[in-house]
Amino acid sequence: MENAIRDFIRISKYAGMRNDLAQAGGGNTSVKLDDRVMLVKSSGFQLADVSENSGYSKIDYRLVVEYFQKNVREAGEAAQGTEVENAFTEETGKKLLQEAQMEGGRASIETFLHAITGKYTLHSHPALVNILTARVGGMDTLHTMFPEAVLVPYRKPGAALAEAYYKQYRRQQAQGADGSVIFLANHGLVVSGDSADQVIGYTEEILQKIAGYLQFSYEACPNATKLWNAFSEIPELQDKIVYLSENRFLACDGVASAVLEEGTWNQAFCPDCVVYGSKKPLFLSDDFCAEDITAFIEKNGVPAMVCFRGHFYILAESVKKAQEIENVMSFAAQVQEANLSHGMHFLDEGQQDELLNWDAEKFRRQL
């Protein structure tokens, strides 16, 4: 069970730290611990903030499955031996969700959908997928590209969407669909599998294929996951997420590109830049190894920014913290770029260490 919860958190952070997969509080994840209990991300939580002790609800998903099996029927089918259709209304869904909730915060409105998918499930809102799900004829394109996927027409998230998915799944199951990949019109992607690696792998394969079809450059986002996987092996970085910066001042081909190099960048000209940005960024080559990271940490401390393959990535405890660091580093880039033809006063290493070890600043960073 501990491994299942750990993998559930891993899938949540994988999607939650990437703006191309989940925006704001969007997207959700789940894991089925046995034939009755399911954990699902709670409503109002960001995926990247899910932890062992918070961010999810415990659900008796068996109640949802049994309800669907008994009551959700195709048009013309008799429910429970009667001639009356039993539509899955919002009121019915609300009552069922209250009965099914066992512990935790308010369960996501997508709980119904998660109840009838696989052991591990990730529902994300990838930009690449939504380009096609929102395009005229796009769902037909997805059907051609992924013939075994379930395609669900647009319905309002919650009860209506779960009912539409369940009916569509029943139809396509007879034609060979296994339900592991679902495209939701005007909405997003659902991927489920027997393991976290399977879910993450399926999701990446789908995005890579769509990126190829659309002829989109798609490297920076999955590189965030590549870095995250590498950093998770380093004790000092195990609890960090990796957030791709899309700030124009931190773009290597953007406004301040002249200072975004290992020998040029120096953010240590004011206290906030040191406190939020650490001493200096970590620049990694294409063939970096764990020793490159640990050697940097031993000399400079844990970095707040990493430069890899022409992009800056922020290391932080949460998306909110990453965005705070990004904001300060954008300021640092602007100041340095404006002073390229001028000398600058920088804090020496002793002054930097004094700031980084100052209790007041340690407290502020934790807020």
Tab-separated table of C-alpha atoms in Angstrom:
chain	number	residue	atom	x	y	z
A	1	MET	CA	0.000	0.000	0.000
A	2	GLU	CA	2.863	2.392	0.801
A	3	ASN	CA	4.292	1.887	-2.680
A	4	ALA	CA	0.876	2.565	-4.240
A	5	ILE	CA	0.521	5.847	-2.341
A	6	ARG	CA	4.090	6.825	-3.250
A	7	ASP	CA	3.372	6.184	-6.932
A	8	PHE	CA	0.091	8.085	-6.727
A	9	ILE	CA	2.030	11.091	-5.378
A	10	ARG	CA	4.629	10.629	-8.112
A	11	ILE	CA	2.041	10.764	-10.896
A	12	SER	CA	0.459	13.802	-9.283
A	13	LYS	CA	3.742	15.708	-9.107
A	14	TYR	CA	4.759	14.608	-12.606
A	15	ALA	CA	1.699	16.286	-14.106
A	16	GLY	CA	1.309	19.074	-11.571
A	17	MET	CA	4.762	20.601	-12.097
A	18	ARG	CA	4.260	20.906	-15.856
A	19	ASN	CA	2.185	23.736	-17.291
A	20	ASP	CA	1.721	21.807	-20.528
A	21	LEU	CA	-0.158	19.081	-18.618
A	22	ALA	CA	-2.029	20.866	-15.819
A	23	GLN	CA	-2.836	24.510	-15.283
A	24	ALA	CA	-3.759	26.061	-11.915
A	25	GLY	CA	-5.815	23.484	-9.979
A	26	GLY	CA	-6.783	21.484	-13.071
A	27	GLY	CA	-6.300	17.781	-13.657
A	28	ASN	CA	-6.598	14.945	-11.161
A	29	THR	CA	-5.138	11.580	-10.258
A	30	SER	CA	-6.214	8.417	-8.497
A	31	VAL	CA	-5.049	5.016	-7.316
A	32	LYS	CA	-7.122	2.000	-6.320
A	33	LEU	CA	-5.627	0.406	-3.212
A	34	ASP	CA	-7.863	-2.676	-3.330
A	35	ASP	CA	-11.290	-3.729	-4.631
A	36	ARG	CA	-12.975	-1.057	-2.523
A	37	VAL	CA	-10.725	1.890	-1.578
A	38	MET	CA	-9.532	4.553	-4.010
A	39	LEU	CA	-7.493	7.698	-3.358
A	40	VAL	CA	-8.342	10.630	-5.625
A	41	LYS	CA	-6.933	14.150	-5.651
A	42	SER	CA	-9.139	16.486	-3.631
A	43	SER	CA	-10.929	19.409	-5.219
A	44	GLY	CA	-9.065	22.703	-4.875
A	45	PHE	CA	-5.587	21.163	-4.533
A	46	GLN	CA	-2.881	21.553	-7.141
A	47	LEU	CA	-1.534	18.242	-8.329
A	48	ALA	CA	2.043	19.171	-7.468
A	49	ASP	CA	1.005	19.759	-3.835
A	50	VAL	CA	-0.333	16.247	-3.222
A	51	SER	CA	1.642	14.616	-0.419
A	52	GLU	CA	1.442	11.588	1.832
A	53	ASN	CA	-0.632	13.507	4.377
A	54	SER	CA	-2.758	15.881	2.304
A	55	GLY	CA	-4.314	16.662	-1.049
A	56	TYR	CA	-6.439	13.571	-1.604
A	57	SER	CA	-9.716	11.953	-0.570
A	58	LYS	CA	-10.395	8.315	0.287
A	59	ILE	CA	-13.374	6.938	-1.643
A	60	ASP	CA	-15.364	3.705	-1.609
A	61	TYR	CA	-15.306	3.502	-5.407
A	62	ARG	CA	-17.161	0.196	-5.378
A	63	LEU	CA	-20.395	2.107	-4.623
A	64	VAL	CA	-19.888	4.198	-7.768
A	65	VAL	CA	-19.109	1.206	-9.970
A	66	GLU	CA	-22.115	-0.749	-8.707
A	67	TYR	CA	-24.398	2.237	-9.248
A	68	PHE	CA	-23.238	2.629	-12.849
A	69	GLN	CA	-23.578	-1.080	-13.565
A	70	LYS	CA	-27.141	-1.131	-12.252
A	71	ASN	CA	-28.485	2.202	-13.384
A	72	VAL	CA	-26.621	3.830	-16.265
A	73	ARG	CA	-28.133	2.486	-19.480
A	74	GLU	CA	-28.159	3.245	-23.165
A	75	ALA	CA	-31.264	4.880	-24.631
A	76	GLY	CA	-33.981	2.275	-24.994
A	77	GLU	CA	-32.537	-0.122	-22.467
A	78	ALA	CA	-34.723	-0.989	-19.510
A	79	ALA	CA	-33.137	-0.303	-16.145
A	80	GLN	CA	-33.775	-2.831	-13.399
A	81	GLY	CA	-36.511	-4.530	-15.393
A	82	THR	CA	-38.573	-1.357	-15.786
A	83	GLU	CA	-39.359	0.863	-18.747
A	84	VAL	CA	-38.024	4.001	-17.009
A	85	GLU	CA	-34.636	5.520	-17.926
A	86	ASN	CA	-32.528	6.388	-14.895
A	87	ALA	CA	-30.423	9.407	-15.899
A	88	PHE	CA	-27.365	10.149	-13.779
A	89	THR	CA	-28.260	13.644	-12.612
A	90	GLU	CA	-26.109	16.146	-10.726
A	91	GLU	CA	-28.266	15.624	-7.641
A	92	THR	CA	-27.859	11.854	-7.878
A	93	GLY	CA	-24.130	12.281	-8.356
A	94	LYS	CA	-23.825	14.595	-5.359
A	95	LYS	CA	-25.618	12.115	-3.131
A	96	LEU	CA	-23.557	9.188	-4.420
A	97	LEU	CA	-20.310	11.078	-3.858
A	98	GLN	CA	-21.307	11.856	-0.260
A	99	GLU	CA	-22.070	8.184	0.365
A	100	ALA	CA	-18.808	7.050	-1.236
A	101	GLN	CA	-16.490	9.486	0.563
A	102	MET	CA	-14.669	7.866	3.462
A	103	GLU	CA	-11.984	10.390	4.495
A	104	GLY	CA	-10.112	13.483	3.371
A	105	GLY	CA	-11.010	16.752	1.691
A	106	ARG	CA	-13.771	17.331	-0.796
A	107	ALA	CA	-13.517	14.736	-3.548
A	108	SER	CA	-12.994	15.912	-7.122
A	109	ILE	CA	-16.047	16.056	-9.383
A	110	GLU	CA	-14.119	13.684	-11.644
A	111	THR	CA	-14.257	10.941	-8.996
A	112	PHE	CA	-16.990	9.132	-10.950
A	113	LEU	CA	-14.756	8.828	-14.003
A	114	HIS	CA	-11.787	7.631	-11.929
A	115	ALA	CA	-13.926	4.954	-10.311
A	116	ILE	CA	-14.326	3.139	-13.621
A	117	THR	CA	-10.785	3.461	-14.991
A	118	GLY	CA	-7.662	1.407	-14.185
A	119	LYS	CA	-5.587	1.060	-11.024
A	120	TYR	CA	-3.584	4.268	-11.569
A	121	THR	CA	-5.219	7.108	-13.470
A	122	LEU	CA	-4.023	10.514	-14.615
A	123	HIS	CA	-6.513	13.007	-16.021
A	124	SER	CA	-4.569	15.914	-17.499
A	125	HIS	CA	-5.244	18.893	-19.755
A	126	PRO	CA	-2.323	18.795	-22.203
A	127	ALA	CA	-2.072	21.736	-24.587
A	128	LEU	CA	-1.117	19.365	-27.413
A	129	VAL	CA	-4.181	17.186	-26.844
A	130	ASN	CA	-6.569	20.108	-26.552
A	131	ILE	CA	-5.347	21.565	-29.831
A	132	LEU	CA	-7.045	18.580	-31.449
A	133	THR	CA	-9.965	18.007	-29.060
A	134	ALA	CA	-11.036	21.627	-29.677
A	135	ARG	CA	-10.380	21.543	-33.441
A	136	VAL	CA	-13.136	20.865	-35.971
A	137	GLY	CA	-12.460	17.295	-37.084
A	138	GLY	CA	-9.814	16.899	-34.369
A	139	MET	CA	-11.507	14.007	-32.605
A	140	ASP	CA	-11.602	12.138	-35.940
A	141	THR	CA	-7.861	12.764	-36.248
A	142	LEU	CA	-7.299	11.341	-32.770
A	143	HIS	CA	-9.379	8.275	-33.649
A	144	THR	CA	-7.160	7.660	-36.659
A	145	MET	CA	-3.982	8.132	-34.617
A	146	PHE	CA	-5.184	6.116	-31.609
A	147	PRO	CA	-7.822	3.635	-32.880
A	148	GLU	CA	-8.088	1.772	-29.549
A	149	ALA	CA	-8.686	4.907	-27.469
A	150	VAL	CA	-12.117	5.825	-26.122
A	151	LEU	CA	-13.383	9.134	-27.517
A	152	VAL	CA	-16.006	10.920	-25.437
A	153	PRO	CA	-18.079	13.854	-26.728
A	154	TYR	CA	-18.144	17.030	-24.670
A	155	ARG	CA	-20.141	16.938	-21.460
A	156	LYS	CA	-20.002	19.147	-18.395
A	157	PRO	CA	-17.325	17.810	-15.992
A	158	GLY	CA	-18.771	15.643	-13.248
A	159	ALA	CA	-21.847	13.431	-13.423
A	160	ALA	CA	-22.710	14.161	-17.068
A	161	LEU	CA	-19.169	13.447	-18.232
A	162	ALA	CA	-18.901	10.225	-16.219
A	163	GLU	CA	-22.187	8.964	-17.647
A	164	ALA	CA	-21.091	9.780	-21.206
A	165	TYR	CA	-17.743	8.086	-20.649
A	166	TYR	CA	-19.318	4.966	-19.157
A	167	LYS	CA	-21.731	4.585	-22.077
A	168	GLN	CA	-19.035	5.259	-24.674
A	169	TYR	CA	-16.677	2.843	-22.984
A	170	ARG	CA	-19.302	0.096	-23.090
A	171	ARG	CA	-19.798	0.694	-26.814
A	172	GLN	CA	-16.104	0.760	-27.676
A	173	GLN	CA	-15.182	-2.082	-25.336
A	174	ALA	CA	-17.134	-4.371	-27.637
A	175	GLN	CA	-14.895	-3.146	-30.477
A	176	GLY	CA	-11.614	-3.817	-28.648
A	177	ALA	CA	-10.984	-0.650	-26.616
A	178	ASP	CA	-9.467	-1.363	-23.201
A	179	GLY	CA	-10.195	2.072	-21.732
A	180	SER	CA	-6.566	2.837	-20.864
A	181	VAL	CA	-6.557	5.947	-23.077
A	182	ILE	CA	-9.503	8.341	-23.210
A	183	PHE	CA	-9.805	11.602	-25.131
A	184	LEU	CA	-12.425	14.010	-23.811
A	185	ALA	CA	-13.691	16.529	-26.367
A	186	ASN	CA	-12.896	20.154	-25.441
A	187	HIS	CA	-11.338	18.911	-22.225
A	188	GLY	CA	-8.299	16.688	-22.116
A	189	LEU	CA	-6.738	13.259	-21.722
A	190	VAL	CA	-7.215	10.355	-19.323
A	191	VAL	CA	-4.592	7.618	-19.109
A	192	SER	CA	-4.728	4.637	-16.772
A	193	GLY	CA	-2.563	1.596	-16.175
A	194	ASP	CA	-1.275	-0.957	-13.711
A	195	SER	CA	1.723	1.131	-12.618
A	196	ALA	CA	2.881	4.725	-12.335
A	197	ASP	CA	5.577	4.145	-14.959
A	198	GLN	CA	2.964	2.807	-17.355
A	199	VAL	CA	0.728	5.858	-16.943
A	200	ILE	CA	3.597	8.342	-17.321
A	201	GLY	CA	5.013	6.381	-20.264
A	202	TYR	CA	1.651	6.212	-22.082
A	203	THR	CA	1.107	9.930	-21.539
A	204	GLU	CA	4.518	10.831	-22.962
A	205	GLU	CA	4.084	8.520	-25.958
A	206	ILE	CA	0.747	10.136	-26.783
A	207	LEU	CA	2.137	13.655	-26.504
A	208	GLN	CA	5.203	12.833	-28.594
A	209	LYS	CA	3.032	11.355	-31.333
A	210	ILE	CA	0.680	14.349	-31.398
A	211	ALA	CA	3.632	16.759	-31.379
A	212	GLY	CA	5.019	14.955	-34.414
A	213	TYR	CA	1.699	15.160	-36.215
A	214	LEU	CA	1.352	18.882	-35.433
A	215	GLN	CA	5.059	19.465	-36.216
A	216	PHE	CA	5.518	21.138	-32.856
A	217	SER	CA	8.844	21.378	-31.068
A	218	TYR	CA	8.369	19.243	-27.994
A	219	GLU	CA	11.513	18.833	-25.928
A	220	ALA	CA	11.600	21.406	-23.147
A	221	CYS	CA	8.581	19.996	-21.279
A	222	PRO	CA	9.628	16.331	-21.139
A	223	ASN	CA	13.141	17.497	-20.239
A	224	ALA	CA	11.623	18.811	-16.997
A	225	THR	CA	10.588	15.238	-16.257
A	226	LYS	CA	14.035	13.942	-17.279
A	227	LEU	CA	15.683	16.324	-14.807
A	228	TRP	CA	13.124	15.484	-12.122
A	229	ASN	CA	13.857	11.773	-12.465
A	230	ALA	CA	17.588	12.424	-12.152
A	231	PHE	CA	17.204	14.777	-9.190
A	232	SER	CA	14.985	12.317	-7.343
A	233	GLU	CA	18.094	10.142	-6.870
A	234	ILE	CA	19.885	12.997	-5.051
A	235	PRO	CA	18.881	13.152	-1.336
A	236	GLU	CA	18.979	16.973	-1.189
A	237	LEU	CA	16.639	17.241	-4.189
A	238	GLN	CA	14.183	14.392	-3.600
A	239	ASP	CA	11.355	16.679	-2.458
A	240	LYS	CA	11.776	19.226	-5.267
A	241	ILE	CA	9.680	19.659	-8.378
A	242	VAL	CA	11.196	20.873	-11.667
A	243	TYR	CA	9.315	23.777	-13.226
A	244	LEU	CA	10.052	24.938	-16.790
A	245	SER	CA	10.389	28.714	-16.892
A	246	GLU	CA	8.520	30.362	-19.749
A	247	ASN	CA	9.397	33.890	-18.631
A	248	ARG	CA	10.659	35.918	-21.598
A	249	PHE	CA	13.556	37.346	-19.583
A	250	LEU	CA	14.736	33.830	-18.768
A	251	ALA	CA	14.591	32.546	-22.336
A	252	CYS	CA	17.966	31.746	-23.850
A	253	ASP	CA	16.817	33.215	-27.171
A	254	GLY	CA	14.944	36.090	-25.518
A	255	VAL	CA	15.450	39.573	-24.145
A	256	ALA	CA	18.238	38.797	-21.675
A	257	SER	CA	19.907	35.965	-23.601
A	258	ALA	CA	23.292	37.685	-23.391
A	259	VAL	CA	23.516	37.087	-19.622
A	260	LEU	CA	22.068	33.579	-19.522
A	261	GLU	CA	25.405	31.823	-19.762
A	262	GLU	CA	27.486	30.104	-17.133
A	263	GLY	CA	30.318	32.609	-17.286
A	264	THR	CA	28.105	35.709	-17.484
A	265	TRP	CA	25.202	35.160	-15.099
A	266	ASN	CA	25.643	36.513	-11.568
A	267	GLN	CA	22.530	37.186	-9.535
A	268	ALA	CA	24.347	38.085	-6.297
A	269	PHE	CA	23.780	41.813	-6.487
A	270	CYS	CA	20.925	42.075	-3.954
A	271	PRO	CA	19.626	40.062	-0.970
A	272	ASP	CA	16.418	38.712	-2.568
A	273	CYS	CA	18.298	37.335	-5.567
A	274	VAL	CA	20.565	35.349	-3.260
A	275	VAL	CA	17.802	34.214	-0.926
A	276	TYR	CA	15.433	33.082	-3.685
A	277	GLY	CA	17.987	32.093	-6.298
A	278	SER	CA	20.730	30.530	-4.146
A	279	LYS	CA	24.358	31.337	-5.019
A	280	LYS	CA	24.277	30.453	-8.718
A	281	PRO	CA	22.404	28.344	-11.280
A	282	LEU	CA	23.445	24.812	-12.139
A	283	PHE	CA	24.409	24.495	-15.811
A	284	LEU	CA	24.162	20.912	-17.079
A	285	SER	CA	25.514	19.458	-20.321
A	286	ASP	CA	23.520	17.043	-22.477
A	287	ASP	CA	25.423	14.086	-21.035
A	288	PHE	CA	25.299	15.136	-17.374
A	289	CYS	CA	25.597	12.551	-14.605
A	290	ALA	CA	24.739	12.411	-10.911
A	291	GLU	CA	28.304	13.354	-9.963
A	292	ASP	CA	27.915	16.689	-11.793
A	293	ILE	CA	24.933	17.528	-9.595
A	294	THR	CA	26.392	16.370	-6.279
A	295	ALA	CA	29.691	18.168	-6.956
A	296	PHE	CA	27.817	21.409	-7.610
A	297	ILE	CA	25.758	21.042	-4.418
A	298	GLU	CA	28.862	20.333	-2.340
A	299	LYS	CA	30.493	23.541	-3.608
A	300	ASN	CA	27.529	25.917	-3.991
A	301	GLY	CA	24.579	24.456	-2.095
A	302	VAL	CA	21.236	23.383	-3.544
A	303	PRO	CA	20.514	25.350	-6.737
A	304	ALA	CA	17.244	27.161	-7.343
A	305	MET	CA	17.720	27.240	-11.117
A	306	VAL	CA	19.052	24.732	-13.639
A	307	CYS	CA	20.005	25.512	-17.222
A	308	PHE	CA	19.639	22.499	-19.547
A	309	ARG	CA	19.488	22.391	-23.335
A	310	GLY	CA	18.763	26.072	-23.712
A	311	HIS	CA	16.054	26.380	-21.051
A	312	PHE	CA	15.916	27.413	-17.422
A	313	TYR	CA	14.154	25.154	-14.929
A	314	ILE	CA	13.218	26.160	-11.377
A	315	LEU	CA	13.708	23.765	-8.454
A	316	ALA	CA	11.236	24.307	-5.633
A	317	GLU	CA	8.906	22.625	-3.145
A	318	SER	CA	5.781	23.648	-5.071
A	319	VAL	CA	4.598	25.416	-8.215
A	320	LYS	CA	3.799	28.505	-6.147
A	321	LYS	CA	7.349	28.624	-4.782
A	322	ALA	CA	8.778	28.007	-8.255
A	323	GLN	CA	6.819	30.945	-9.636
A	324	GLU	CA	8.107	33.173	-6.823
A	325	ILE	CA	11.696	32.200	-7.663
A	326	GLU	CA	11.006	32.719	-11.367
A	327	ASN	CA	9.701	36.214	-10.642
A	328	VAL	CA	12.852	37.191	-8.726
A	329	MET	CA	15.168	35.615	-11.321
A	330	SER	CA	13.393	37.504	-14.101
A	331	PHE	CA	14.205	40.682	-12.193
A	332	ALA	CA	17.832	39.522	-11.873
A	333	ALA	CA	18.101	38.903	-15.602
A	334	GLN	CA	16.712	42.342	-16.445
A	335	VAL	CA	19.148	44.141	-14.126
A	336	GLN	CA	22.142	42.212	-15.468
A	337	GLU	CA	21.130	42.690	-19.097
A	338	ALA	CA	20.800	46.464	-18.625
A	339	ASN	CA	24.296	46.576	-17.089
A	340	LEU	CA	26.176	44.546	-19.692
A	341	SER	CA	28.251	47.561	-20.658
A	342	HIS	CA	28.718	48.666	-17.039
A	343	GLY	CA	30.418	47.262	-13.969
A	344	MET	CA	28.264	45.889	-11.158
A	345	HIS	CA	28.720	45.601	-7.388
A	346	PHE	CA	28.193	42.023	-6.222
A	347	LEU	CA	27.893	40.552	-2.739
A	348	ASP	CA	30.924	38.477	-1.830
A	349	GLU	CA	30.632	34.851	-0.785
A	350	GLY	CA	30.689	35.685	2.906
A	351	GLN	CA	27.825	38.148	2.516
A	352	GLN	CA	25.876	35.553	0.516
A	353	ASP	CA	26.415	32.877	3.174
A	354	GLU	CA	25.289	35.316	5.841
A	355	LEU	CA	21.988	35.833	4.005
A	356	LEU	CA	21.440	32.138	3.288
A	357	ASN	CA	22.012	31.215	6.932
A	358	TRP	CA	20.024	34.099	8.406
A	359	ASP	CA	17.093	32.773	10.456
A	360	ALA	CA	14.794	35.586	9.270
A	361	GLU	CA	15.331	34.653	5.627
A	362	LYS	CA	15.046	30.922	6.307
A	363	PHE	CA	11.652	31.624	7.884
A	364	ARG	CA	10.545	33.784	4.947
A	365	ARG	CA	11.505	31.088	2.431
A	366	GLN	CA	9.357	28.565	4.303
A	367	LEU	CA	6.205	30.696	4.179
